[in-house]
PDB file of C-alpha atoms and ligand atoms in Angstrom:
ATOM      1  CA  MET A   1     189.661 186.131  70.122  1.00  0.00           C
ATOM      2  CA  ALA A   2     193.183 183.658  69.513  1.00  0.00           C
ATOM      3  CA  GLU A   3     195.715 185.837  67.842  1.00  0.00           C
ATOM      4  CA  PRO A   4     195.780 185.047  63.433  1.00  0.00           C
ATOM      5  CA  ALA A   5     198.510 183.025  61.957  1.00  0.00           C
ATOM      6  CA  ILE A   6     199.291 185.780  59.659  1.00  0.00           C
ATOM      7  CA  ARG A   7     198.622 189.773  60.050  1.00  0.00           C
ATOM      8  CA  LEU A   8     199.884 192.012  57.032  1.00  0.00           C
ATOM      9  CA  ARG A   9     199.151 195.828  57.617  1.00  0.00           C
ATOM     10  CA  LYS A  10     199.886 197.970  54.679  1.00  0.00           C
ATOM     11  CA  VAL A  11     202.810 196.391  53.457  1.00  0.00           C
ATOM     12  CA  HIS A  12     204.510 197.861  50.405  1.00  0.00           C
ATOM     13  CA  LEU A  13     208.120 196.377  48.967  1.00  0.00           C
ATOM     14  CA  THR A  14     209.670 197.710  45.822  1.00  0.00           C
ATOM     15  CA  LEU A  15     212.359 194.948  44.609  1.00  0.00           C
ATOM     16  CA  GLY A  16     215.257 195.300  41.938  1.00  0.00           C
ATOM     17  CA  SER A  17     216.914 199.323  42.227  1.00  0.00           C
ATOM     18  CA  GLY A  18     217.704 201.963  39.061  1.00  0.00           C
ATOM     19  CA  HIS A  19     215.728 201.270  36.163  1.00  0.00           C
ATOM     20  CA  SER A  20     214.596 197.510  37.359  1.00  0.00           C
ATOM     21  CA  ALA A  21     212.938 198.899  40.522  1.00  0.00           C
ATOM     22  CA  VAL A  22     209.584 197.673  40.632  1.00  0.00           C
ATOM     23  CA  HIS A  23     206.934 198.716  43.635  1.00  0.00           C
ATOM     24  CA  VAL A  24     205.771 195.051  43.893  1.00  0.00           C
ATOM     25  CA  LEU A  25     203.288 195.207  46.488  1.00  0.00           C
ATOM     26  CA  LYS A  26     201.031 198.206  47.293  1.00  0.00           C
ATOM     27  CA  GLY A  27     199.931 198.647  50.559  1.00  0.00           C
ATOM     28  CA  VAL A  28     198.832 194.862  51.394  1.00  0.00           C
ATOM     29  CA  ASP A  29     196.287 194.294  54.050  1.00  0.00           C
ATOM     30  CA  LEU A  30     195.949 190.758  55.074  1.00  0.00           C
ATOM     31  CA  ASP A  31     194.541 188.276  57.860  1.00  0.00           C
ATOM     32  CA  VAL A  32     194.642 184.092  57.802  1.00  0.00           C
ATOM     33  CA  ALA A  33     193.393 183.139  61.452  1.00  0.00           C
ATOM     34  CA  ARG A  34     195.059 179.414  62.439  1.00  0.00           C
ATOM     35  CA  GLY A  35     194.288 176.315  60.577  1.00  0.00           C
ATOM     36  CA  GLU A  36     192.849 178.337  57.625  1.00  0.00           C
ATOM     37  CA  SER A  37     193.825 177.257  53.826  1.00  0.00           C
ATOM     38  CA  VAL A  38     194.023 180.161  51.607  1.00  0.00           C
ATOM     39  CA  GLY A  39     194.251 180.001  47.987  1.00  0.00           C
ATOM     40  CA  ILE A  40     196.107 183.438  46.323  1.00  0.00           C
ATOM     41  CA  VAL A  41     195.401 183.970  43.023  1.00  0.00           C
ATOM     42  CA  GLY A  42     195.590 186.720  40.306  1.00  0.00           C
ATOM     43  CA  PRO A  43     197.991 187.641  36.581  1.00  0.00           C
ATOM     44  CA  SER A  44     201.034 186.181  36.208  1.00  0.00           C
ATOM     45  CA  GLY A  45     203.748 189.564  37.540  1.00  0.00           C
ATOM     46  CA  SER A  46     200.857 190.680  40.589  1.00  0.00           C
ATOM     47  CA  GLY A  47     203.341 189.981  43.132  1.00  0.00           C
ATOM     48  CA  LYS A  48     202.311 186.456  44.136  1.00  0.00           C
ATOM     49  CA  SER A  49     205.227 184.792  44.895  1.00  0.00           C
ATOM     50  CA  THR A  50     206.622 188.159  46.496  1.00  0.00           C
ATOM     51  CA  LEU A  51     203.888 188.103  48.534  1.00  0.00           C
ATOM     52  CA  LEU A  52     204.555 184.998  50.069  1.00  0.00           C
ATOM     53  CA  MET A  53     208.296 185.875  50.201  1.00  0.00           C
ATOM     54  CA  VAL A  54     206.942 188.200  52.337  1.00  0.00           C
ATOM     55  CA  LEU A  55     204.977 185.792  54.504  1.00  0.00           C
ATOM     56  CA  ALA A  56     207.811 183.652  54.761  1.00  0.00           C
ATOM     57  CA  GLY A  57     210.160 186.022  56.022  1.00  0.00           C
ATOM     58  CA  LEU A  58     212.570 185.599  53.132  1.00  0.00           C
ATOM     59  CA  GLU A  59     211.830 188.888  51.730  1.00  0.00           C
ATOM     60  CA  ARG A  60     211.882 191.658  54.246  1.00  0.00           C
ATOM     61  CA  ALA A  61     208.947 194.713  53.894  1.00  0.00           C
ATOM     62  CA  ASP A  62     209.955 198.319  53.174  1.00  0.00           C
ATOM     63  CA  GLU A  63     207.138 199.465  54.985  1.00  0.00           C
ATOM     64  CA  GLY A  64     203.940 198.271  57.138  1.00  0.00           C
ATOM     65  CA  LEU A  65     203.591 195.322  59.516  1.00  0.00           C
ATOM     66  CA  VAL A  66     204.586 191.936  58.632  1.00  0.00           C
ATOM     67  CA  GLU A  67     203.104 189.544  61.897  1.00  0.00           C
ATOM     68  CA  ILE A  68     203.577 185.701  61.849  1.00  0.00           C
ATOM     69  CA  ALA A  69     202.191 183.945  65.148  1.00  0.00           C
ATOM     70  CA  GLY A  70     202.243 187.171  67.058  1.00  0.00           C
ATOM     71  CA  GLN A  71     205.770 187.794  66.209  1.00  0.00           C
ATOM     72  CA  ALA A  72     206.679 191.048  64.020  1.00  0.00           C
ATOM     73  CA  LEU A  73     209.071 189.968  61.509  1.00  0.00           C
ATOM     74  CA  GLY A  74     210.488 193.441  61.230  1.00  0.00           C
ATOM     75  CA  SER A  75     211.876 193.693  64.793  1.00  0.00           C
ATOM     76  CA  LEU A  76     213.756 190.280  64.092  1.00  0.00           C
ATOM     77  CA  SER A  77     217.835 190.459  63.025  1.00  0.00           C
ATOM     78  CA  GLU A  78     218.690 188.062  59.925  1.00  0.00           C
ATOM     79  CA  ASP A  79     219.363 185.113  62.556  1.00  0.00           C
ATOM     80  CA  GLN A  80     216.473 185.306  64.629  1.00  0.00           C
ATOM     81  CA  LEU A  81     214.717 185.719  61.500  1.00  0.00           C
ATOM     82  CA  ALA A  82     216.297 182.458  60.148  1.00  0.00           C
ATOM     83  CA  ALA A  83     215.550 180.625  63.437  1.00  0.00           C
ATOM     84  CA  PHE A  84     211.918 181.757  63.379  1.00  0.00           C
ATOM     85  CA  ARG A  85     211.594 180.360  59.788  1.00  0.00           C
ATOM     86  CA  GLY A  86     213.081 176.874  60.619  1.00  0.00           C
ATOM     87  CA  ARG A  87     210.500 176.678  64.147  1.00  0.00           C
ATOM     88  CA  HIS A  88     207.545 178.021  61.949  1.00  0.00           C
ATOM     89  CA  ILE A  89     207.379 178.470  58.083  1.00  0.00           C
ATOM     90  CA  GLY A  90     207.713 175.222  56.106  1.00  0.00           C
ATOM     91  CA  ILE A  91     207.706 176.403  52.020  1.00  0.00           C
ATOM     92  CA  VAL A  92     206.950 174.225  49.037  1.00  0.00           C
ATOM     93  CA  PHE A  93     208.101 175.677  45.759  1.00  0.00           C
ATOM     94  CA  GLN A  94     206.946 175.194  42.087  1.00  0.00           C
ATOM     95  CA  SER A  95     210.297 173.735  40.923  1.00  0.00           C
ATOM     96  CA  PHE A  96     211.117 171.641  44.149  1.00  0.00           C
ATOM     97  CA  HIS A  97     214.568 173.468  44.749  1.00  0.00           C
ATOM     98  CA  LEU A  98     215.931 169.816  46.338  1.00  0.00           C
ATOM     99  CA  ILE A  99     219.788 169.199  46.186  1.00  0.00           C
ATOM    100  CA  PRO A 100     220.536 167.342  43.510  1.00  0.00           C
ATOM    101  CA  ASN A 101     224.069 165.169  45.082  1.00  0.00           C
ATOM    102  CA  MET A 102     222.106 164.446  48.103  1.00  0.00           C
ATOM    103  CA  THR A 103     219.473 161.195  48.441  1.00  0.00           C
ATOM    104  CA  ALA A 104     215.654 162.062  49.407  1.00  0.00           C
ATOM    105  CA  LEU A 105     216.493 161.180  53.130  1.00  0.00           C
ATOM    106  CA  GLU A 106     219.249 163.564  53.530  1.00  0.00           C
ATOM    107  CA  ASN A 107     217.573 166.025  51.652  1.00  0.00           C
ATOM    108  CA  VAL A 108     214.947 165.431  53.890  1.00  0.00           C
ATOM    109  CA  ALA A 109     217.416 165.009  57.269  1.00  0.00           C
ATOM    110  CA  VAL A 110     219.969 167.485  56.856  1.00  0.00           C
ATOM    111  CA  PRO A 111     217.868 170.533  57.328  1.00  0.00           C
ATOM    112  CA  LEU A 112     216.328 169.089  60.386  1.00  0.00           C
ATOM    113  CA  GLU A 113     219.659 168.114  61.780  1.00  0.00           C
ATOM    114  CA  LEU A 114     221.367 171.521  60.795  1.00  0.00           C
ATOM    115  CA  ALA A 115     217.966 172.543  63.248  1.00  0.00           C
ATOM    116  CA  GLY A 116     219.419 170.684  65.875  1.00  0.00           C
ATOM    117  CA  HIS A 117     217.416 167.754  65.940  1.00  0.00           C
ATOM    118  CA  ARG A 118     219.296 164.485  67.212  1.00  0.00           C
ATOM    119  CA  ASP A 119     216.270 162.205  66.028  1.00  0.00           C
ATOM    120  CA  ALA A 120     216.917 163.646  62.571  1.00  0.00           C
ATOM    121  CA  PHE A 121     217.510 160.661  60.191  1.00  0.00           C
ATOM    122  CA  ALA A 122     214.468 158.805  62.053  1.00  0.00           C
ATOM    123  CA  ARG A 123     212.097 161.487  61.491  1.00  0.00           C
ATOM    124  CA  ALA A 124     213.053 161.908  58.053  1.00  0.00           C
ATOM    125  CA  GLU A 125     212.394 158.448  57.156  1.00  0.00           C
ATOM    126  CA  GLN A 126     208.992 158.658  58.708  1.00  0.00           C
ATOM    127  CA  GLU A 127     207.987 162.094  57.099  1.00  0.00           C
ATOM    128  CA  LEU A 128     208.869 160.418  53.730  1.00  0.00           C
ATOM    129  CA  ALA A 129     207.116 157.456  54.500  1.00  0.00           C
ATOM    130  CA  ALA A 130     204.039 159.670  55.602  1.00  0.00           C
ATOM    131  CA  VAL A 131     204.179 160.959  51.837  1.00  0.00           C
ATOM    132  CA  GLY A 132     204.534 157.805  50.126  1.00  0.00           C
ATOM    133  CA  LEU A 133     208.076 157.933  49.534  1.00  0.00           C
ATOM    134  CA  GLY A 134     208.982 155.099  52.079  1.00  0.00           C
ATOM    135  CA  HIS A 135     210.729 152.649  48.935  1.00  0.00           C
ATOM    136  CA  ARG A 136     212.646 155.654  47.821  1.00  0.00           C
ATOM    137  CA  VAL A 137     214.743 156.919  50.390  1.00  0.00           C
ATOM    138  CA  THR A 138     217.916 156.400  48.801  1.00  0.00           C
ATOM    139  CA  HIS A 139     216.772 158.021  45.473  1.00  0.00           C
ATOM    140  CA  TYR A 140     218.730 160.854  44.194  1.00  0.00           C
ATOM    141  CA  PRO A 141     216.334 163.747  43.021  1.00  0.00           C
ATOM    142  CA  GLY A 142     217.661 162.747  39.337  1.00  0.00           C
ATOM    143  CA  GLU A 143     216.314 159.815  39.749  1.00  0.00           C
ATOM    144  CA  LEU A 144     213.011 160.273  41.194  1.00  0.00           C
ATOM    145  CA  SER A 145     209.415 161.640  39.199  1.00  0.00           C
ATOM    146  CA  GLY A 146     208.572 165.455  39.306  1.00  0.00           C
ATOM    147  CA  GLY A 147     205.575 163.991  41.503  1.00  0.00           C
ATOM    148  CA  GLU A 148     208.213 161.998  43.645  1.00  0.00           C
ATOM    149  CA  GLN A 149     210.151 164.970  43.838  1.00  0.00           C
ATOM    150  CA  GLN A 150     207.303 167.245  45.084  1.00  0.00           C
ATOM    151  CA  ARG A 151     206.864 164.535  47.549  1.00  0.00           C
ATOM    152  CA  VAL A 152     210.645 164.841  48.855  1.00  0.00           C
ATOM    153  CA  ALA A 153     209.945 168.851  49.009  1.00  0.00           C
ATOM    154  CA  LEU A 154     206.896 168.454  51.218  1.00  0.00           C
ATOM    155  CA  ALA A 155     208.185 166.316  53.385  1.00  0.00           C
ATOM    156  CA  ARG A 156     211.301 168.272  53.990  1.00  0.00           C
ATOM    157  CA  ALA A 157     209.144 171.168  54.563  1.00  0.00           C
ATOM    158  CA  LEU A 158     206.873 169.251  56.860  1.00  0.00           C
ATOM    159  CA  ALA A 159     209.595 167.453  58.567  1.00  0.00           C
ATOM    160  CA  PRO A 160     210.028 170.468  61.649  1.00  0.00           C
ATOM    161  CA  GLU A 161     206.276 170.487  62.083  1.00  0.00           C
ATOM    162  CA  PRO A 162     205.906 174.093  61.344  1.00  0.00           C
ATOM    163  CA  ALA A 163     202.468 175.851  62.017  1.00  0.00           C
ATOM    164  CA  ILE A 164     202.262 177.692  58.968  1.00  0.00           C
ATOM    165  CA  LEU A 165     202.747 175.751  55.304  1.00  0.00           C
ATOM    166  CA  ILE A 166     203.431 178.279  52.174  1.00  0.00           C
ATOM    167  CA  ALA A 167     203.529 176.685  48.485  1.00  0.00           C
ATOM    168  CA  ASP A 168     204.282 178.838  45.601  1.00  0.00           C
ATOM    169  CA  GLU A 169     202.472 177.150  42.772  1.00  0.00           C
ATOM    170  CA  PRO A 170     203.449 173.640  44.297  1.00  0.00           C
ATOM    171  CA  THR A 171     201.468 171.480  41.521  1.00  0.00           C
ATOM    172  CA  GLY A 172     202.504 174.067  38.684  1.00  0.00           C
ATOM    173  CA  ASN A 173     205.204 171.355  37.372  1.00  0.00           C
ATOM    174  CA  LEU A 174     203.442 168.488  36.898  1.00  0.00           C
ATOM    175  CA  ASP A 175     200.519 167.308  35.145  1.00  0.00           C
ATOM    176  CA  GLY A 176     196.919 166.947  36.037  1.00  0.00           C
ATOM    177  CA  GLU A 177     196.592 163.729  37.969  1.00  0.00           C
ATOM    178  CA  THR A 178     199.989 164.041  39.464  1.00  0.00           C
ATOM    179  CA  GLY A 179     199.066 167.817  40.688  1.00  0.00           C
ATOM    180  CA  GLN A 180     196.437 166.112  41.718  1.00  0.00           C
ATOM    181  CA  GLN A 181     197.663 163.557  44.026  1.00  0.00           C
ATOM    182  CA  ILE A 182     200.090 166.493  45.612  1.00  0.00           C
ATOM    183  CA  ALA A 183     197.330 168.465  45.903  1.00  0.00           C
ATOM    184  CA  ASP A 184     195.454 165.611  48.353  1.00  0.00           C
ATOM    185  CA  LEU A 185     198.476 165.111  50.065  1.00  0.00           C
ATOM    186  CA  LEU A 186     199.020 168.872  50.711  1.00  0.00           C
ATOM    187  CA  PHE A 187     195.383 169.245  52.064  1.00  0.00           C
ATOM    188  CA  ALA A 188     195.469 165.875  54.411  1.00  0.00           C
ATOM    189  CA  GLU A 189     198.397 166.572  56.118  1.00  0.00           C
ATOM    190  CA  GLN A 190     197.164 170.247  56.576  1.00  0.00           C
ATOM    191  CA  ARG A 191     193.840 168.884  58.062  1.00  0.00           C
ATOM    192  CA  ARG A 192     195.766 166.209  59.920  1.00  0.00           C
ATOM    193  CA  ARG A 193     198.507 168.959  61.188  1.00  0.00           C
ATOM    194  CA  ALA A 194     196.056 171.657  61.905  1.00  0.00           C
ATOM    195  CA  MET A 195     198.559 173.770  60.080  1.00  0.00           C
ATOM    196  CA  THR A 196     197.711 177.282  58.431  1.00  0.00           C
ATOM    197  CA  LEU A 197     198.162 176.807  54.710  1.00  0.00           C
ATOM    198  CA  VAL A 198     198.886 179.527  52.071  1.00  0.00           C
ATOM    199  CA  LEU A 199     199.316 178.878  48.548  1.00  0.00           C
ATOM    200  CA  VAL A 200     199.455 180.712  45.335  1.00  0.00           C
ATOM    201  CA  THR A 201     198.217 178.744  42.233  1.00  0.00           C
ATOM    202  CA  HIS A 202     196.937 179.274  38.619  1.00  0.00           C
ATOM    203  CA  ASP A 203     194.963 176.017  39.020  1.00  0.00           C
ATOM    204  CA  LYS A 204     191.242 177.175  39.626  1.00  0.00           C
ATOM    205  CA  SER A 205     190.200 173.841  40.995  1.00  0.00           C
ATOM    206  CA  LEU A 206     193.482 174.043  43.482  1.00  0.00           C
ATOM    207  CA  ALA A 207     192.251 177.253  44.864  1.00  0.00           C
ATOM    208  CA  ALA A 208     188.843 176.309  44.999  1.00  0.00           C
ATOM    209  CA  ARG A 209     189.897 173.742  47.212  1.00  0.00           C
ATOM    210  CA  CYS A 210     191.083 175.851  49.942  1.00  0.00           C
ATOM    211  CA  GLY A 211     188.998 177.835  52.451  1.00  0.00           C
ATOM    212  CA  ARG A 212     189.313 180.944  51.293  1.00  0.00           C
ATOM    213  CA  GLU A 213     190.679 182.694  47.923  1.00  0.00           C
ATOM    214  CA  VAL A 214     192.349 186.099  48.070  1.00  0.00           C
ATOM    215  CA  ALA A 215     193.107 188.098  44.487  1.00  0.00           C
ATOM    216  CA  VAL A 216     195.866 189.749  43.973  1.00  0.00           C
ATOM    217  CA  ARG A 217     196.428 192.544  41.044  1.00  0.00           C
ATOM    218  CA  SER A 218     198.911 194.541  40.596  1.00  0.00           C
ATOM    219  CA  GLY A 219     200.226 194.432  44.184  1.00  0.00           C
ATOM    220  CA  GLU A 220     197.130 195.012  45.524  1.00  0.00           C
ATOM    221  CA  ILE A 221     194.565 192.501  47.808  1.00  0.00           C
ATOM    222  CA  GLY A 222     191.872 192.769  45.669  1.00  0.00           C
ATOM    223  CA  GLY A 223     193.016 195.841  43.740  1.00  0.00           C
ATOM    224  CA  GLY A 224     192.798 197.653  40.219  1.00  0.00           C
ATOM    225  CA  VAL A 225     193.965 195.673  37.400  1.00  0.00           C
ATOM    226  CA  ALA A 226     196.616 197.321  35.639  1.00  0.00           C
ATOM    227  CA  ALA A 227     200.133 195.897  35.637  1.00  0.00           C
ATOM    228  CA  PRO A 228     202.769 196.814  38.166  1.00  0.00           C
ATOM    229  CA  SER A 229     204.005 200.568  37.987  1.00  0.00           C
ATOM    230  CA  ARG A 230     207.511 200.438  37.395  1.00  0.00           C
ATOM    231  CA  VAL A 231     209.469 202.945  39.853  1.00  0.00           C
ATOM    232  CA  SER A 232     211.887 204.037  36.980  1.00  0.00           C
ATOM    233  CA  ASP A 233     208.767 205.242  34.950  1.00  0.00           C
ATOM    234  CA  LEU A 234     207.761 207.189  37.693  1.00  0.00           C
ATOM    235  CA  ALA A 235     210.584 209.079  38.739  1.00  0.00           C
ATOM    236  CA  GLY A 236     211.128 209.566  34.850  1.00  0.00           C
ATOM    237  CA  ALA A 237     208.138 211.199  34.279  1.00  0.00           C
ATOM    238  CA  ALA A 238     208.927 213.172  37.422  1.00  0.00           C
ATOM    239  CA  SER A 239     212.637 214.382  36.019  1.00  0.00           C
TER     240      SER A 239
HETATM  241  N1  ATP B   1     214.544 191.172  41.980  1.00  0.00           N
HETATM  242  C1  ATP B   1     213.336 191.867  41.315  1.00  0.00           C
HETATM  243  N2  ATP B   1     213.868 192.953  40.789  1.00  0.00           N
HETATM  244  C2  ATP B   1     212.983 193.663  39.769  1.00  0.00           C
HETATM  245  N3  ATP B   1     211.659 193.298  39.937  1.00  0.00           N
HETATM  246  C3  ATP B   1     211.235 192.225  40.354  1.00  0.00           C
HETATM  247  C4  ATP B   1     212.368 190.739  41.139  1.00  0.00           C
HETATM  248  N4  ATP B   1     211.706 189.934  41.197  1.00  0.00           N
HETATM  249  C5  ATP B   1     210.250 189.915  41.163  1.00  0.00           C
HETATM  250  N5  ATP B   1     210.105 191.524  40.193  1.00  0.00           N
HETATM  251  C6  ATP B   1     208.837 191.534  39.509  1.00  0.00           C
HETATM  252  O1  ATP B   1     207.734 192.054  40.561  1.00  0.00           O
HETATM  253  C7  ATP B   1     206.688 191.881  40.156  1.00  0.00           C
HETATM  254  C8  ATP B   1     206.032 190.743  40.657  1.00  0.00           C
HETATM  255  O2  ATP B   1     206.745 189.232  40.440  1.00  0.00           O
HETATM  256  P1  ATP B   1     205.919 188.179  41.463  1.00  0.00           P
HETATM  257  O3  ATP B   1     207.242 186.753  41.050  1.00  0.00           O
HETATM  258  O4  ATP B   1     205.448 188.239  42.598  1.00  0.00           O
HETATM  259  O5  ATP B   1     204.809 187.697  40.475  1.00  0.00           O
HETATM  260  P2  ATP B   1     203.777 186.505  40.390  1.00  0.00           P
HETATM  261  O6  ATP B   1     202.624 186.865  40.724  1.00  0.00           O
HETATM  262  O7  ATP B   1     204.297 185.576  41.365  1.00  0.00           O
HETATM  263  O8  ATP B   1     203.702 186.377  38.994  1.00  0.00           O
HETATM  264  P3  ATP B   1     203.452 184.590  38.214  1.00  0.00           P
HETATM  265  O9  ATP B   1     202.227 184.367  38.453  1.00  0.00           O
HETATM  266  O10 ATP B   1     204.202 184.884  36.871  1.00  0.00           O
HETATM  267  O11 ATP B   1     204.787 183.789  38.898  1.00  0.00           O
HETATM  268  C9  ATP B   1     207.216 191.149  38.361  1.00  0.00           C
HETATM  269  O12 ATP B   1     206.787 192.277  37.762  1.00  0.00           O
HETATM  270  C10 ATP B   1     208.405 191.032  38.615  1.00  0.00           C
HETATM  271  O13 ATP B   1     209.094 191.371  37.089  1.00  0.00           O
HETATM  272 MG1   MG B   2     204.766 183.680  41.323  1.00  0.00          MG
END
C-alpha cells in the first residue's frame, strides 16, 4: 500500500506554560490517505485548530510521530521544516490572513517568489483567475469582500501546488451562500489537483461533503466529552 499522506501516532502537545498550560492533544492517532478529504469536527476548545497546526508543521508535537508524505517532521530543523511546509502543505484560515498593504496579485505572488519560483506573477495571475478573481488582481484586501478575500487566500495556498491542503473553518467568517461557493471551489480544486484535504468546520453540511469525518473530543480522536484538562490543575492537585 502507498504510504499515507498523513500519519500521526500518539501525538501529545501541551500549549502555554505555568498556570495557563493546557494539555491540548492527548495521544492522537490519525491516518489520512493520499487524495482523501477529511472533515474534523468537535466542540470548541477540543483541539481541532491545534491538531491542524501540528499537521502543518506550525507546531511541533511534544511526543509521538507526525509523518507527512513519508517524512517524520520531528527530525527536521526549523529551516528544513519551513522548506518542507512550503513544498508540500497549503493552509487556509478562517480569517484569511492576507497582507493588507499588498494587492491580491502580490499576496499570491510574493510567497511564490520568496520560494524561488521565477514565474511567480504569471502563476499568481492564473491562480487568481482559477478562483474567479481575474478581475480583482489589483485590489487590496480591504477593497475585497470576505468571500473574495478567502478566494485570494485559497489561490495563495494552491499556487505552490501542495499535495496537502489544510483549512481551519474556511467558511466560518462567511455568510451561508458565500461559504457554499468557497466550499464548492475548495472541493473542485481538491479533486482537480488530486490533493489531500483536511478541514476543520463547525458546519455539519460542509463536514458531510468530506470523504470522512473525524471527531475530536478533549484532545483525543473520538475520545470522551470532558473539557481539556489544565495541566496547572493537575499540578495544583498534586502539591
Ligand atoms: N497558546 C496557548 N496556550 C495555552 N492554551 C492554549 C493555547 N492555544 C490554545 N490553547 C487551548 O487549547 C485548547 C484547544 O484549542 P484549539 O484552538 O485547538 O481549539 P478548537 O477545537 O480549534 O476550538 P474552536 O472550535 O473554538 O476553534 C483550548 O482550550 C485553548 O484554550
Ligand atoms: Mg479552532
